[in-house]
XYZ file of N, CA and C in Angstrom:
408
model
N 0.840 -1.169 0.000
C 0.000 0.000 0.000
C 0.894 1.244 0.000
N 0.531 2.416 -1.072
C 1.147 3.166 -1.258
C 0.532 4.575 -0.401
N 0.944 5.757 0.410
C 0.803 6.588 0.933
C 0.617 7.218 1.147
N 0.365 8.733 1.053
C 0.756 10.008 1.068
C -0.051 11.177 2.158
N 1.185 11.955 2.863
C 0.791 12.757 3.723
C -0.282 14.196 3.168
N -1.535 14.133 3.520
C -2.353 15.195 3.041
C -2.670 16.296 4.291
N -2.533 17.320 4.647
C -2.508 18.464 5.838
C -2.307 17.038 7.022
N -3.377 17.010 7.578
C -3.556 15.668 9.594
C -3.481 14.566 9.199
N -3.718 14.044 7.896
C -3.811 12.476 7.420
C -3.011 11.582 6.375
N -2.404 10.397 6.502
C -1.855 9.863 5.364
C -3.519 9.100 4.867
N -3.125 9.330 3.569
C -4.142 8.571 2.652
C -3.479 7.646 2.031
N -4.148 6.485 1.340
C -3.858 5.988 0.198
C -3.771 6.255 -1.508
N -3.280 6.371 -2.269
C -2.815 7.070 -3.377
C -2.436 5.700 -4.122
N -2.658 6.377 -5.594
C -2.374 5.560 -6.513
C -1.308 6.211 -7.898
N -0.315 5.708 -8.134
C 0.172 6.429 -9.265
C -0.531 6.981 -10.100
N -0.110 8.245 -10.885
C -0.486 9.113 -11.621
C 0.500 9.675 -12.222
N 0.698 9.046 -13.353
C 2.468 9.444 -13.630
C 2.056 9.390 -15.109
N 2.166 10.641 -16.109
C 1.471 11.185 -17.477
C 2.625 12.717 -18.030
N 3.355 12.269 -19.079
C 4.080 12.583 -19.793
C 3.260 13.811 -20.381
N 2.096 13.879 -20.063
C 1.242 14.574 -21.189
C 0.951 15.876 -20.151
N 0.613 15.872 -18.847
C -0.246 16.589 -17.781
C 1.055 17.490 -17.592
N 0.611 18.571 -17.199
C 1.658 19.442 -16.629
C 2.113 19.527 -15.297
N 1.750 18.544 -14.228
C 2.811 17.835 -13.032
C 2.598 16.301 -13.527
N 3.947 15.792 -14.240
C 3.915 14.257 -15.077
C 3.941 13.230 -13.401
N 4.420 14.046 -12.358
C 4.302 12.941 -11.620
C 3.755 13.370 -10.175
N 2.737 12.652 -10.404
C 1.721 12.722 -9.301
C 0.850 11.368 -8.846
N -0.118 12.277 -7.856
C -0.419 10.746 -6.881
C -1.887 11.066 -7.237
N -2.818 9.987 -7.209
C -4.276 10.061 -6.853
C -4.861 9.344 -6.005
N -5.853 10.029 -4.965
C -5.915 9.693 -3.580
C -7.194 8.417 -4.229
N -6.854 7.087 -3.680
C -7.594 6.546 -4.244
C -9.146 6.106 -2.803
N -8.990 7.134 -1.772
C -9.762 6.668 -0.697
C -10.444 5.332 -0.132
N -8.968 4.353 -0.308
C -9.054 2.890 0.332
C -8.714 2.728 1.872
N -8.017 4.265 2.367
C -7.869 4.097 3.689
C -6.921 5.131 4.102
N -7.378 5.881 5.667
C -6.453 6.733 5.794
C -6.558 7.085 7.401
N -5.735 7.618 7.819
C -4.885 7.567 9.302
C -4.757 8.604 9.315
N -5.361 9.223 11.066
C -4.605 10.603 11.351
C -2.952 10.314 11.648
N -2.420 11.675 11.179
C -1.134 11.609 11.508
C -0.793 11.053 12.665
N -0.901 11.809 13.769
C -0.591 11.256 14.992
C -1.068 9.738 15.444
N -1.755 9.133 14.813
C -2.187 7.836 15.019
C -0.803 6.834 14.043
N -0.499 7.573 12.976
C 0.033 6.832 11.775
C 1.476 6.617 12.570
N 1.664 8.067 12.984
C 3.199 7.914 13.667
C 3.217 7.198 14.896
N 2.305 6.860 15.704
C 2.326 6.253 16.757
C 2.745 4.655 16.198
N 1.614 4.165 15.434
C 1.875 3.204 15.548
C 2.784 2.650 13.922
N 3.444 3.487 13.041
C 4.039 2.674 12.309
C 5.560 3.537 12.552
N 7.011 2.822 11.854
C 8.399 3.527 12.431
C 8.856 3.301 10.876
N 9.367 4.354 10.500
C 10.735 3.544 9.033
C 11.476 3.127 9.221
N 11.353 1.958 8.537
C 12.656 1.421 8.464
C 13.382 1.651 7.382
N 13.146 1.967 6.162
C 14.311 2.431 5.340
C 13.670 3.501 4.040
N 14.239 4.410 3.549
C 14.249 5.208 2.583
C 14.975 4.724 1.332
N 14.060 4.968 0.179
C 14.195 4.746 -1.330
C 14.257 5.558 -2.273
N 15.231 6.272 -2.831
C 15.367 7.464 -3.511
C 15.628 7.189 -5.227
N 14.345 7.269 -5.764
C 13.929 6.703 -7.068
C 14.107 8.254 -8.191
N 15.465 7.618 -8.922
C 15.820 8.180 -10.050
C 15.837 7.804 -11.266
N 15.746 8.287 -12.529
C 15.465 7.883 -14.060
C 15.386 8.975 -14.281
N 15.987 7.975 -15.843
C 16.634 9.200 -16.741
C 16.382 8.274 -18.301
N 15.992 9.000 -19.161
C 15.778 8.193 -20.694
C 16.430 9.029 -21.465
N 16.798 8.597 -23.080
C 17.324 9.393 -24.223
C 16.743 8.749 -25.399
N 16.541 9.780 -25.911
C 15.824 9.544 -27.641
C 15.739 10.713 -28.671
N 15.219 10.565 -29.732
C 15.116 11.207 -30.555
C 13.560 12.175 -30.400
N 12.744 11.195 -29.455
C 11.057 11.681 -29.700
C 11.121 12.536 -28.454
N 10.994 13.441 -27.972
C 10.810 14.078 -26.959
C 10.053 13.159 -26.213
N 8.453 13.042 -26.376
C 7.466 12.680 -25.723
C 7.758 10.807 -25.137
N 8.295 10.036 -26.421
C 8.867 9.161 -26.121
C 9.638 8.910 -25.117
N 11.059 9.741 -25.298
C 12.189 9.715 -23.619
C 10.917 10.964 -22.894
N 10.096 11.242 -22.710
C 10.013 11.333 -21.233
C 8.605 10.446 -20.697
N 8.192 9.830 -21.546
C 7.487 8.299 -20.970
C 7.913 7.157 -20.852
N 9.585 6.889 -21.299
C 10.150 6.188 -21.037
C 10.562 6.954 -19.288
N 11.239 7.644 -19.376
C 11.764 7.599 -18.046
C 10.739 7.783 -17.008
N 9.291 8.225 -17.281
C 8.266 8.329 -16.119
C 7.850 6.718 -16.134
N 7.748 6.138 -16.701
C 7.524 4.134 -16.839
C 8.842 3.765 -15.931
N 10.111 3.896 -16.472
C 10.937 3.088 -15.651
C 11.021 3.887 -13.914
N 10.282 5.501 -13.444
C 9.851 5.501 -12.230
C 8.936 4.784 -11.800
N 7.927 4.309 -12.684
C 6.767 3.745 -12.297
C 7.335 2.436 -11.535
N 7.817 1.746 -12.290
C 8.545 0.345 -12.057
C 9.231 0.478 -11.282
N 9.965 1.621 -10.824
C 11.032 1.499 -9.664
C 10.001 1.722 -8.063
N 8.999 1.956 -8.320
C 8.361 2.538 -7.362
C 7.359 0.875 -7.349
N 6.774 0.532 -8.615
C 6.119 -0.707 -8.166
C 7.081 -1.928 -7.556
N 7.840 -1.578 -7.465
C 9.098 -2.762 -6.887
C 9.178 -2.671 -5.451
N 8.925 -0.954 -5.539
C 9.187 -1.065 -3.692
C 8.224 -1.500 -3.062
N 6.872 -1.324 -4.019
C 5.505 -1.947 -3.051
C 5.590 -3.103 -3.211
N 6.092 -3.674 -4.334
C 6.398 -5.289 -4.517
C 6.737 -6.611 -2.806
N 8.380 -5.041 -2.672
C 9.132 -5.880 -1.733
C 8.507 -5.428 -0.333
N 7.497 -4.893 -0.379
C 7.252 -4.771 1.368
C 6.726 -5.484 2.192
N 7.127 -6.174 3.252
C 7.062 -7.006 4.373
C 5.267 -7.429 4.690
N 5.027 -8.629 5.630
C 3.523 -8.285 6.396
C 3.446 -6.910 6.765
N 2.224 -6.108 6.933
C 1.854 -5.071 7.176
C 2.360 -3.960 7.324
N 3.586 -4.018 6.599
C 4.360 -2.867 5.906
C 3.805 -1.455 5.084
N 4.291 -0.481 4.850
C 3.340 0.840 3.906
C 4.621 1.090 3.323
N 3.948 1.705 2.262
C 5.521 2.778 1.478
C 4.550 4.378 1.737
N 5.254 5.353 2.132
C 4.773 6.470 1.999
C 5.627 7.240 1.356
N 5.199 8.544 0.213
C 5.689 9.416 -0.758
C 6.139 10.359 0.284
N 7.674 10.114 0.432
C 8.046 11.460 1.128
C 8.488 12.963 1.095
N 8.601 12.484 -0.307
C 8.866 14.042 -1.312
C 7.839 15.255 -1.354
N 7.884 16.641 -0.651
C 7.082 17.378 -0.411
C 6.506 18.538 -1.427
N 5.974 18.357 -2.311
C 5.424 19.668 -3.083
C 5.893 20.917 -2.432
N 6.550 21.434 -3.404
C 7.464 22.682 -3.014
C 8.624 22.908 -2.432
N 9.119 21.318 -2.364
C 10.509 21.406 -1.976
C 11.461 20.480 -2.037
N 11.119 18.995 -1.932
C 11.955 18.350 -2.892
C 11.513 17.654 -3.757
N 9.941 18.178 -4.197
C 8.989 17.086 -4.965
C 9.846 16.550 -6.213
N 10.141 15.728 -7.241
C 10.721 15.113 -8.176
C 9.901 16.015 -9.652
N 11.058 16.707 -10.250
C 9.940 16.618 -11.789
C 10.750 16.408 -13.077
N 10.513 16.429 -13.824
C 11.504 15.927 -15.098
C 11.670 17.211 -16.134
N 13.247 16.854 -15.787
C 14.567 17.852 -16.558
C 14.510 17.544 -17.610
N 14.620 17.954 -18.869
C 15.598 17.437 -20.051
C 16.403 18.798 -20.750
N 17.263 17.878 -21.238
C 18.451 18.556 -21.540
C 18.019 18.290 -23.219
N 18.280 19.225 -24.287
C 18.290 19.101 -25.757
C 19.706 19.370 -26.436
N 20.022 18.408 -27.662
C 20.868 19.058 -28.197
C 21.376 18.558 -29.451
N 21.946 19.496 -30.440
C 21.567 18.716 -32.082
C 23.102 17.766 -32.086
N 22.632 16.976 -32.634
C 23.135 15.459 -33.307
C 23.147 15.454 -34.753
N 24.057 15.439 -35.575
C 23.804 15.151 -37.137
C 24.031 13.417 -37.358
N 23.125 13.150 -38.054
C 22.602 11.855 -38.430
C 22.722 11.789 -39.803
N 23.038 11.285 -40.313
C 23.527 11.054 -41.640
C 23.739 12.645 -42.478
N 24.341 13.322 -42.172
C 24.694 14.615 -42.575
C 23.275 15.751 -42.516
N 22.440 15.343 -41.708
C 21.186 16.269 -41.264
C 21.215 16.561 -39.755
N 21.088 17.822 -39.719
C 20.848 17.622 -38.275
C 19.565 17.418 -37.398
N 19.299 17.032 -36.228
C 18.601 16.445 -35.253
C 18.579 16.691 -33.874
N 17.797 16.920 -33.074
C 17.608 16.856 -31.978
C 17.591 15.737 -30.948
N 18.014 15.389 -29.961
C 18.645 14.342 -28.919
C 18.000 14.975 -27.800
N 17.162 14.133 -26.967
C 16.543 14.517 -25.919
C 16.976 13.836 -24.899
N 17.348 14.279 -23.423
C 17.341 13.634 -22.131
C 16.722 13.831 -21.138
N 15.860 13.432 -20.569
C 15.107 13.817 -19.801
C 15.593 12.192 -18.290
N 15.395 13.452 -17.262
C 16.070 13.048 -16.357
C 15.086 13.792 -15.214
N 14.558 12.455 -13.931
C 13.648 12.699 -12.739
C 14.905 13.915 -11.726
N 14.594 14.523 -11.241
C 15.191 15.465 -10.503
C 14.381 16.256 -9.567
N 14.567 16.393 -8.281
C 15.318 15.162 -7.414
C 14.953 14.360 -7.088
N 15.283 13.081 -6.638
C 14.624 11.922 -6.591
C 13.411 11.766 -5.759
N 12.743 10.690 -5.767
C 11.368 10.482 -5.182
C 11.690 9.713 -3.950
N 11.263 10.621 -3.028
C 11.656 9.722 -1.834
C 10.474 9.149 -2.078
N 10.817 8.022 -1.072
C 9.477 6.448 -0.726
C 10.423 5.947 0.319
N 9.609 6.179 1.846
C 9.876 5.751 2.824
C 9.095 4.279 3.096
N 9.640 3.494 3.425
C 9.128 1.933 4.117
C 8.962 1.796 5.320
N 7.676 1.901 6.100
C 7.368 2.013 7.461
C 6.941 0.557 7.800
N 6.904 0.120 8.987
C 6.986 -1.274 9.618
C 5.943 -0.837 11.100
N 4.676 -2.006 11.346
C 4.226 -1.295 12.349
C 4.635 -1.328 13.594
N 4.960 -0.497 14.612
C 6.082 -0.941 16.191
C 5.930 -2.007 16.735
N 6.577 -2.632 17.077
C 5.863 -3.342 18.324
C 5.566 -2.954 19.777
């Protein structure tokens, strides 16, 4: 189960990650379940932090930057993959300050004596995803 802190409550959220939208990476609260803060911190602790980076290159703009928002996707479905009995991943990256958004860098390439454009697009800064465990 994936996370995210909203003002007093973590909710549950579902990827929302779109090459097309103008924030490509975002969460949607999918209201399967949610915890006041102070309840959440009481009873769950981290145990470890996951700092999810990607980066793609191509010729298609739109292409490298749905390649590199897919291989976040996947780096992020891995962490929910590997989490323990009654384990959470929560999005720790804060809108407005280290939220993750995608860079690219352009620059011409000649390809058979024409020139071309070369795209890189690169997540910056990474996506935290904390792994909480509940106390004993």
């Amino acid at each position: 189960m994936l996370l995210r802190r909203y003002g007093s409550r973590y909710q549950s959220v579902e990827l929302n990650f779109d090459a097309h939208a103008l924030n490509e990476i975002s969460f949607r609260r999918d209201q399967q379940t949610a915890w006041e803060t102070e309840d959440f911190e009481s009873s769950f602790e981290r145990r470890e932090i996951h700092a999810l980076e990607a980066e793609a290159e191509g010729d298609v703009h739109d292409e490298v930057e749905t390649a590199a928002l897919d291989d976040l996707k996947a780096q992020v479905e891995a962490v929910l993959a590997g989490l323990g009995e009654g384990e959470v991943a929560v999005v720790e990256s804060e809108p407005g300050g280290d939220y993750p958004k995608t860079r690219q860098a352009t620059r011409n390439v000649i390809v058979e004596g024409e020139n071309r454009l070369h795209f890189t697009v690169r997540i910056s800064p990474p996506l935290q995803i904390g792994v909480y465990r509940p106390t004993s």
